XYZ file of C-alpha atoms in Angstrom:
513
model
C 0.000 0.000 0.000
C 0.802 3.384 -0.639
C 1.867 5.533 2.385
C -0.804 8.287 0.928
C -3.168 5.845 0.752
C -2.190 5.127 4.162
C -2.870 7.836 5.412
C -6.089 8.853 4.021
C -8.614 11.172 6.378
C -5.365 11.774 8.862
C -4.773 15.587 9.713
C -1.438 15.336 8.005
C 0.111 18.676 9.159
C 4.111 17.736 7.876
C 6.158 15.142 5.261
C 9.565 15.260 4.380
C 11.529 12.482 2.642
C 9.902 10.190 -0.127
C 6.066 11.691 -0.215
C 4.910 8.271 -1.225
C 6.661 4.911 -0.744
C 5.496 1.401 -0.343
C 4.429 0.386 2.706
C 4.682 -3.020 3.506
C 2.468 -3.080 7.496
C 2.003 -0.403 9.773
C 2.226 -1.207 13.663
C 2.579 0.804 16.745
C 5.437 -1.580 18.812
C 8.765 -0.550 17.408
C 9.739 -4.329 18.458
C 7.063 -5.651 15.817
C 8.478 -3.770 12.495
C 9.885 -5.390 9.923
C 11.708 -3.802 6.509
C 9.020 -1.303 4.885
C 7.038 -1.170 7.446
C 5.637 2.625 8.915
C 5.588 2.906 12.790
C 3.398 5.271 14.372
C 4.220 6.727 17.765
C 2.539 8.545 20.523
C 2.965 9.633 23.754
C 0.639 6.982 26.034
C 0.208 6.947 29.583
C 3.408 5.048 30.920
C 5.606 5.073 27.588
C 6.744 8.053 25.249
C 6.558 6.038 21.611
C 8.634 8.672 20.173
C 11.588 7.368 22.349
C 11.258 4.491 19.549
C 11.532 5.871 16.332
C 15.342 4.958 16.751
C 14.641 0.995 17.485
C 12.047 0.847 14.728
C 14.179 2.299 11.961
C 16.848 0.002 12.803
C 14.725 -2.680 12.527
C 13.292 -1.379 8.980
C 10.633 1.470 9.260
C 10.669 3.383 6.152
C 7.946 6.067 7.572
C 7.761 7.247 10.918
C 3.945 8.708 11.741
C 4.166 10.939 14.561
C 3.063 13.495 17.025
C 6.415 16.085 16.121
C 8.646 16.543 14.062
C 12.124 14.614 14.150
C 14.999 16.125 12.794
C 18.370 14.858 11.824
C 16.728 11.107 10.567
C 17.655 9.636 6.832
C 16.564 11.410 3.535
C 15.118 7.881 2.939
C 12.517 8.155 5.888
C 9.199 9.705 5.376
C 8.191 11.617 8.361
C 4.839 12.283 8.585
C 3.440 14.876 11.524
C 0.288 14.344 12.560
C -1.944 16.273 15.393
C -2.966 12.754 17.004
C -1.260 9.705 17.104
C -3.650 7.727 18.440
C -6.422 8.942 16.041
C -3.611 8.524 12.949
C -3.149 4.768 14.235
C -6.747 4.104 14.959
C -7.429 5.497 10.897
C -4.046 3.712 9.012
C -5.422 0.599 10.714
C -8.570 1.206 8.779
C -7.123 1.551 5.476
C -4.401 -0.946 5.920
C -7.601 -3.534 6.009
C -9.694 -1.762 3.663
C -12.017 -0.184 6.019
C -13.962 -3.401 6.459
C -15.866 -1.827 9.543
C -18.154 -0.113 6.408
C -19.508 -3.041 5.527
C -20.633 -4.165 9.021
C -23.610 -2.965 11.673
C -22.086 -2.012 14.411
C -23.713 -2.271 17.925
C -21.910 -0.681 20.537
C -22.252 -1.139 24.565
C -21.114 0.646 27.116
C -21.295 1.504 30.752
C -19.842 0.671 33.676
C -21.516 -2.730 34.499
C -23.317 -4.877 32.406
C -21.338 -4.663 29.033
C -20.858 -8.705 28.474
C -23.808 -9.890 30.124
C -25.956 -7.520 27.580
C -23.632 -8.302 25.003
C -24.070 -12.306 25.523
C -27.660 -11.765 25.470
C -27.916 -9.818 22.741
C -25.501 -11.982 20.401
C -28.435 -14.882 21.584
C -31.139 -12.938 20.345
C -28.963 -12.153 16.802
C -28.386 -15.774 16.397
C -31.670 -17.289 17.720
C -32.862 -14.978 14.490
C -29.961 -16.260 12.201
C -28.436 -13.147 11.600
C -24.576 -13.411 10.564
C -23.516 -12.034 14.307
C -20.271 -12.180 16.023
C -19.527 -10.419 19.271
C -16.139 -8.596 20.992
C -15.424 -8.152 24.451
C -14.532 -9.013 27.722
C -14.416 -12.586 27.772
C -13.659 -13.260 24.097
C -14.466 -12.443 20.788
C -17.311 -15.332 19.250
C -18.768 -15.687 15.901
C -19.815 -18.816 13.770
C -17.727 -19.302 10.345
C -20.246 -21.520 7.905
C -17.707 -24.006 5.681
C -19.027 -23.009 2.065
C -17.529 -26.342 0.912
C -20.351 -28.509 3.327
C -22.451 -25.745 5.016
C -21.461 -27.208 8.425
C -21.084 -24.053 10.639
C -18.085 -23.648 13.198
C -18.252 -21.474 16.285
C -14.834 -19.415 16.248
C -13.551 -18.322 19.655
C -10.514 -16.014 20.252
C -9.331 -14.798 23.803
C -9.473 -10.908 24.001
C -6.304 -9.248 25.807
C -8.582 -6.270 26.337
C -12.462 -5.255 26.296
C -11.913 -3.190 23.382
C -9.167 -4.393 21.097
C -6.306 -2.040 19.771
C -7.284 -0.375 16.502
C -4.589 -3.158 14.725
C -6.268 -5.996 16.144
C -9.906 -4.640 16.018
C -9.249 -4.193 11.756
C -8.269 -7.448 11.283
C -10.757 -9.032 13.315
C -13.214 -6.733 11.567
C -11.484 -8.012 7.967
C -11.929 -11.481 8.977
C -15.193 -11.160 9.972
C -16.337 -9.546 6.656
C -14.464 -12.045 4.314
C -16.482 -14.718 6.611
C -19.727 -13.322 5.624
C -20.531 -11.757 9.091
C -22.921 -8.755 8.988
C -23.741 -7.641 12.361
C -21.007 -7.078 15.764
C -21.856 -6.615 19.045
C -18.905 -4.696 20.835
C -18.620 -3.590 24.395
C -17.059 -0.756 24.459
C -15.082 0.637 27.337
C -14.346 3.980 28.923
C -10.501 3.699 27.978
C -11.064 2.347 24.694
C -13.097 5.539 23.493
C -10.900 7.742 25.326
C -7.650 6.469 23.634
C -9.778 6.532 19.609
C -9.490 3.081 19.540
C -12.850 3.074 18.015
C -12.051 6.184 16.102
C -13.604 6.573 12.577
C -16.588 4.089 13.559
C -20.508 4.583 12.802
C -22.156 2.687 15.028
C -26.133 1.342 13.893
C -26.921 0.753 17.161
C -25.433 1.944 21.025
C -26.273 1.185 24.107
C -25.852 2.807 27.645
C -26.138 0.426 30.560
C -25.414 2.730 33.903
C -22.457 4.532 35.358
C -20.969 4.285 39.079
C -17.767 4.444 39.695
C -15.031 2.744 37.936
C -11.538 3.578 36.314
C -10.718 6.838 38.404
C -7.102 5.890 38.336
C -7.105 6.578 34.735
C -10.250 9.011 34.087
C -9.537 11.025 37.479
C -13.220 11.910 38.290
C -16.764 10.782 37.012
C -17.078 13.835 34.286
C -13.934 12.809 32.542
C -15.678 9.148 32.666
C -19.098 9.968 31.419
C -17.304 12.279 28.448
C -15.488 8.653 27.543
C -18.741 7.331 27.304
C -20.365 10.004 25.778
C -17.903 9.183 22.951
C -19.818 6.285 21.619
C -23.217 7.967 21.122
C -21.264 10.873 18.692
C -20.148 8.106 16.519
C -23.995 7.113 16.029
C -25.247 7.155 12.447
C -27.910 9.713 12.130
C -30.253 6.852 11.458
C -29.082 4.732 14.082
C -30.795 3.936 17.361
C -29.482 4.822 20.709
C -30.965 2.118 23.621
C -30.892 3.988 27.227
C -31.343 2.743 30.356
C -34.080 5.466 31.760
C -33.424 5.049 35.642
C -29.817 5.756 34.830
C -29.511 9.241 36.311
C -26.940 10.464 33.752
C -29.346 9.072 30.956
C -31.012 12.678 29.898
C -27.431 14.233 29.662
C -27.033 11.340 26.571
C -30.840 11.815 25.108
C -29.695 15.771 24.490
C -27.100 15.148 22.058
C -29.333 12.507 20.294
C -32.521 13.286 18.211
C -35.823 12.277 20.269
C -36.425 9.305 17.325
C -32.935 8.090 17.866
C -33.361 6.923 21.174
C -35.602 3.976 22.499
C -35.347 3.671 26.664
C -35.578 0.914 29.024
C -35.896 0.256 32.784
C -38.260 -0.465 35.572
C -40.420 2.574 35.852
C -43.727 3.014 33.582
C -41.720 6.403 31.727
C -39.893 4.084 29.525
C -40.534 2.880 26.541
C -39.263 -1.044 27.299
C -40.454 -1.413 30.523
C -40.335 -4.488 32.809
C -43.104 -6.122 35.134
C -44.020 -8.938 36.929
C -40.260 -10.098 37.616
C -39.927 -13.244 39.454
C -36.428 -14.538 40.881
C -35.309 -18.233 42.271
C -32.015 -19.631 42.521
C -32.425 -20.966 38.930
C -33.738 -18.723 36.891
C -35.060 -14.779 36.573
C -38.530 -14.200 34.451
C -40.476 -11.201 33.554
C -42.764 -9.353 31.062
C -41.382 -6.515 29.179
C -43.767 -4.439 27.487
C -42.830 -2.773 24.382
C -44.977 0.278 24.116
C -44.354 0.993 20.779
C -41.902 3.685 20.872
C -40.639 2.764 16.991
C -41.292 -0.255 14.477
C -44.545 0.356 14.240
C -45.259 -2.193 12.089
C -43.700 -4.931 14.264
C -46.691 -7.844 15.236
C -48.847 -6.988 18.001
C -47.550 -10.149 19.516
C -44.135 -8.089 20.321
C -46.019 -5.752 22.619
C -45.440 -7.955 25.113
C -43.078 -10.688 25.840
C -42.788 -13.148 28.438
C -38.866 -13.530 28.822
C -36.954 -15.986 31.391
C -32.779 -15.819 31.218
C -30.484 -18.188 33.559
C -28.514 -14.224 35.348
C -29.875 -13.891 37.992
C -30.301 -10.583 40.146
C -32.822 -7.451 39.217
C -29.701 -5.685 37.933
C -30.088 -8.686 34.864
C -33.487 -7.447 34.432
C -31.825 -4.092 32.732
C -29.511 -5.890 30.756
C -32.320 -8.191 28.908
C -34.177 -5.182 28.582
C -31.566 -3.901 26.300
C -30.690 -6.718 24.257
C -34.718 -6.707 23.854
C -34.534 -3.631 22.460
C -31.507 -4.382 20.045
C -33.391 -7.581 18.726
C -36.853 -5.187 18.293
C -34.353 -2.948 16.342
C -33.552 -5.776 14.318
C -37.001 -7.173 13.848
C -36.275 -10.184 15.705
C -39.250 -12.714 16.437
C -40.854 -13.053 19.953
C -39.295 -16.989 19.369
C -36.047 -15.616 18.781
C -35.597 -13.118 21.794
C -37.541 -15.956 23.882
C -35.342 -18.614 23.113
C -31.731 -16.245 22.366
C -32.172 -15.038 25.876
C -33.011 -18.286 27.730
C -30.030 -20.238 26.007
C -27.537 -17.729 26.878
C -25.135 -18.264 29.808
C -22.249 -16.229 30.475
C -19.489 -17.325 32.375
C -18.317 -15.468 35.081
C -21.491 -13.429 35.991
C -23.379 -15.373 38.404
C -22.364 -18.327 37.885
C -23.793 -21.002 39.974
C -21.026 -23.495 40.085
C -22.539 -25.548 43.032
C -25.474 -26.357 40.832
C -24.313 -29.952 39.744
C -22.614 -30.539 42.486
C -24.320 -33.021 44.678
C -23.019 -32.000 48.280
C -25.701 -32.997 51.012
C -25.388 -29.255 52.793
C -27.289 -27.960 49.562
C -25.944 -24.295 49.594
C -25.286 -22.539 46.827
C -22.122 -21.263 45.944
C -22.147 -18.198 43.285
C -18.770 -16.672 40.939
C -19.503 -12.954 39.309
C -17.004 -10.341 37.729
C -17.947 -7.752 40.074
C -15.207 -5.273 40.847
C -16.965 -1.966 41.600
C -18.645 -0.917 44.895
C -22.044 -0.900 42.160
C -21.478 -4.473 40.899
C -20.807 -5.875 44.603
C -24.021 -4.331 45.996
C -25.714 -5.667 42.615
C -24.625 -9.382 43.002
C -25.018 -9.016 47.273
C -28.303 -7.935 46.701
C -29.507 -10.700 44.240
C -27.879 -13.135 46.224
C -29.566 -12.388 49.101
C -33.183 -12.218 47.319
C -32.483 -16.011 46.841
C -30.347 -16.939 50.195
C -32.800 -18.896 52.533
C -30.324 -18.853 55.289
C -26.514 -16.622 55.903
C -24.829 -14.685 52.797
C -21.019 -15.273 53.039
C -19.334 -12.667 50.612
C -15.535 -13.528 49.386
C -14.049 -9.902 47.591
C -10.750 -7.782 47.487
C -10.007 -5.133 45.094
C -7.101 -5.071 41.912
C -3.584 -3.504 42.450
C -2.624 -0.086 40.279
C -6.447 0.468 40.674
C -8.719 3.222 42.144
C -7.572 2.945 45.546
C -10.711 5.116 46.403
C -13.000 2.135 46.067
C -11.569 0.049 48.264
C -12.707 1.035 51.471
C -16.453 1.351 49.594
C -16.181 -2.178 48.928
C -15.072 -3.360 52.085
C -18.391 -1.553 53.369
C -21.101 -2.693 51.026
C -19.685 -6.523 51.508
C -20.261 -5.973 55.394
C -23.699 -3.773 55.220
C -25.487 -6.666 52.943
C -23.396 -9.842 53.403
C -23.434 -11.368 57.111
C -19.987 -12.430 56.613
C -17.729 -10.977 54.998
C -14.058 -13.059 53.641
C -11.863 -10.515 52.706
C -9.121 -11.212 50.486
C -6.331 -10.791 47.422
C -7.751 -10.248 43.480
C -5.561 -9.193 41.065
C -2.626 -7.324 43.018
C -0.825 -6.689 40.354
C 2.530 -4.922 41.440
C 1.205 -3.724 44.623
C 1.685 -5.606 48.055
C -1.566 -7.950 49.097
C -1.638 -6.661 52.800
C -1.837 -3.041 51.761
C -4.532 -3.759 49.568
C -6.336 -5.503 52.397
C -5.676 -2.938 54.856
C -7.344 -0.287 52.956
C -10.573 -2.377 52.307
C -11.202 -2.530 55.941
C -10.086 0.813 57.033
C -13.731 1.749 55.719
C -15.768 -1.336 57.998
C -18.010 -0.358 60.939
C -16.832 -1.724 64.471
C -19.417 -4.632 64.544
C -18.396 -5.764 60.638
C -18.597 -9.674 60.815
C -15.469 -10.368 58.574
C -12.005 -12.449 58.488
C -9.040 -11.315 56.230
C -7.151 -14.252 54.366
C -4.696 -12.775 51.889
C -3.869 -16.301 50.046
C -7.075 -16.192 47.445
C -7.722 -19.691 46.931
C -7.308 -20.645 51.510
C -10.185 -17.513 51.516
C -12.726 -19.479 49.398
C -11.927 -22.865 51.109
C -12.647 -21.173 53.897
C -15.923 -19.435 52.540
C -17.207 -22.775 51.449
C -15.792 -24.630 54.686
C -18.396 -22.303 57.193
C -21.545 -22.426 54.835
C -24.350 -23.711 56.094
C -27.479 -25.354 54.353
C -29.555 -22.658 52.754
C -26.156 -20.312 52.378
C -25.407 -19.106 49.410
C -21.805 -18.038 48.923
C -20.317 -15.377 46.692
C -16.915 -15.178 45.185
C -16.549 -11.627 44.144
C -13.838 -10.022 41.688
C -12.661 -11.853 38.935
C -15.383 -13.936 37.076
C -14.544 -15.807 34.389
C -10.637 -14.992 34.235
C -8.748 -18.148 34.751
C -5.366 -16.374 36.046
C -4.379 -13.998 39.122
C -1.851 -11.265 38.034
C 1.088 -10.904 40.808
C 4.339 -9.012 40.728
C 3.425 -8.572 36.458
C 2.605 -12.254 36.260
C -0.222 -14.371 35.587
C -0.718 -17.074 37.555
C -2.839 -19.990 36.570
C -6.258 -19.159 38.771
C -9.769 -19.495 38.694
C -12.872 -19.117 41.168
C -14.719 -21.490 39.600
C -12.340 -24.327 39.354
C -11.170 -23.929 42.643
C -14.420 -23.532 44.188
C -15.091 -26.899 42.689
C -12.691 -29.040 43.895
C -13.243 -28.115 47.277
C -17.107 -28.714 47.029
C -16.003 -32.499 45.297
C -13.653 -32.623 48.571
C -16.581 -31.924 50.981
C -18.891 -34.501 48.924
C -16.265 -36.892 49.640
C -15.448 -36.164 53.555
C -18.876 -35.976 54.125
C -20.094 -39.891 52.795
């Protein structure tokens, strides 16, 4: 490709050198460049890319894209200046894969809980209908690839690194997905991914807005940087797209004003919205309830769609909001009242409330629940549902991430105590900070009559959790979800909730007989 070509619809503000040479890739990792390659740099949170351009010439970069100019560098470089780096690499990513992304619906989700869940759900609906669907995000990115030698169809599954990929790997998943006959994908789309233009240059058909609490302060620094990250998404709606808000999110009308009043459908709980859910019945199995669709677009969708008798395997009220809006993405779509029936009931998601005592066959018959949550929102969320459904103590097993907000810690440590009668408090992810110190500012927030125990070692804290439960408990594991590693020191560890909660439920089968 040619480096003009390249760099089509960047604010180009400098070139010297060769104008317009071949360019054989284009990559942002001055380790990852080979001979002909351009390498664009920026200045990112921790690392100065321009301290680079030195390594990735040696290695072969015949253009450097970048936020200044660099003097003194070969007459056979071509230095281009941009304004943005991270908008210029977001955009030659693009047009190195032939702007696939134009060929696709996008449906965009964000918030600060409820992104996979609603994305899960949503990709169940799409499919249930037989729409060419894949979905990105948290826990992976999924699609089915249909062999056009003997029609059989094979589900594709690639492990995401982050919720929103880099623009480099977003563009090729995005070219795969196209040259694999895929028409629709459901993204999540975080905070930091918006904020950094990974999804820069993206018209989204459809976005949604789940809720905001607190999250991501270490990087956003207060809530108004946050909800202008989020914000982000609904710009990059088409003008004839649909914008799907939760209505008993309080920031919600601060979205509707920059959207046109037939752009936006809402959802909730409360009889203002225009997907509104009654009659909602919980057990330890399953959540059910009626939404009723008054209308508020598709007019010409069957009266049968008015209202829908829906029952999904999440649990808690809070999975009442995220149906909601994967009901209104597959009423968007003109999915059948059979397809958003049976899409939502079929659709598990790992991680978020997870019942992994449910096959077990231990003779205490307690329940023993793994979710994702890591915000002082998502904890009171899962506490709260759990409780709806424990008939006897709730036992709550939590800590908080290293390099994190440290300001949610002690929130955390409160909202465990306040709803959970006992309270196991313990390590997550600490990353490169020390376990104890973690731990010590979690409970410098507890009242004086807090029923809790600290063990630091993760996997002794839910032994210990499961060892005290009682028939009619239900215990929650709090944090980390479906992630099957524990970062420490800058390593992952081999780790998961669920398989360790497991084997010691098989070990109590087998002490107990």
């Amino acid at each position: 490709m040619k480096l003009q070509k390249l760099l089509d619809g960047i604010n180009v503000t400098l070139i010297t050198g060769d104008r317009n040479p071949t360019i054989q890739g284009v990559v942002s990792d001055h380790r990852k460049v080979k001979p002909g390659y351009a390498f664009v740099c920026y200045k990112g949170l921790n690392v100065d890319g321009h301290d680079y351009i030195a390594g990735a010439i040696q290695n072969g970069a015949t253009a450097i894209i970048s936020e200044k100019f660099i003097p003194d560098l070969s007459e056979n470089i071509s230095v281009v200046v941009t304004s943005n780096g991270r908008i210029a690499q977001a955009v030659c990513a693009a047009n190195w894969h032939g702007n696939p992304a134009k060929r696709l619906n996008l449906i965009g989700i964000t918030g600060t809980n409820g992104k996979t869940s609603t994305a899960h759900l949503t990709y169940g609906i799409l499919k249930e209908q037989a729409l060419k669907t894949a979905v990105l995000g948290t826990i992976g990115h999924s699609f089915d690839l249909q062999n056009t030698v003997d029609g059989n169809v094979k589900s594709v599954e690639i492990p995401a690194i982050l919720t929103t990929p880099d623009p480099y790997e977003l563009h090729a998943i995005f070219r795969e997905l196209v040259d694999s006959g895929i028409e629709n994908v459901i993204m999540e789309t975080s905070s930091q991914g918006l904020a950094q233009h990974r999804l820069y240059g993206l018209t989204f058909d459809t976005a949604v807005f789940t809720n905001l609490t607190q999250d991501h302060m270490d990087y956003h620094e207060n809530m108004e940087n946050y909800f202008s990250a989020k914000l982000m998404l609904f710009k990059q709606l088409s003008p004839q797209g649909l914008a799907i808000l939760n209505l008993d999110s309080p920031v919600t009308p601060k979205i509707a004003e920059h959207l046109p009043d037939n752009n936006v459908l809402t959802y909730g709980l409360t009889d203002e919205a225009d997907l509104v859910a009654q009659d909602v019945e919980i057990t330890l199995k399953h959540l059910s309830f009626t939404a009723y669709n008054k209308g508020a677009f598709n007019k010409e969708q069957h009266e049968q769609l008015r209202k829908i008798r829906v029952t999904i395997q999440l649990l808690g009220t809070y999975n009442t909001y995220n149906a909601l809006a994967a009901i209104g993405v597959g009423l968007k779509y003109n999915c059948s009242i059979e397809a958003i029936q049976k899409g939502l009931f079929s659709t598990v998601v790992p991680g978020r409330f997870e019942n992994v005592s449910a096959n077990g066959t231990y003779s205490k018959n307690f329940a023993v629940i793994v979710d994702y949550a890591h915000t002082p929102d998502g904890l009171e969320n899962v506490l709260t549902a759990a409780r709806d459904i424990s008939e006897g103590r709730l036992i709550s097993v939590f800590g908080c991430g290293g390099d994190r907000d440290k300001s949610k810690r002690p929130k955390m440590g409160k909202i465990s105590t306040q709803i959970a009668d006992f309270s196991v408090i313990t390590s997550d992810n600490p990353r490169t900070e020390d376990p104890d110190v973690i731990i010590s500012d979690i409970i410098s927030g507890l009242p004086k009559d807090a029923d809790y125990v600290c063990v630091p070692d993760r996997k002794s804290a839910i032994q210990h959790a499961i060892t005290v439960a009682n028939s009619g408990d239900v215990v929650v594991i709090a944090g980390k979800g479906h992630e099957d590693y524990q970062e420490i020191h800058g390593k992952r560890l081999p780790f998961d909730d669920r398989v360790i909660a497991s084997k010691v439920l098989r070990q109590l089968a087998i002490d107990s007989h």
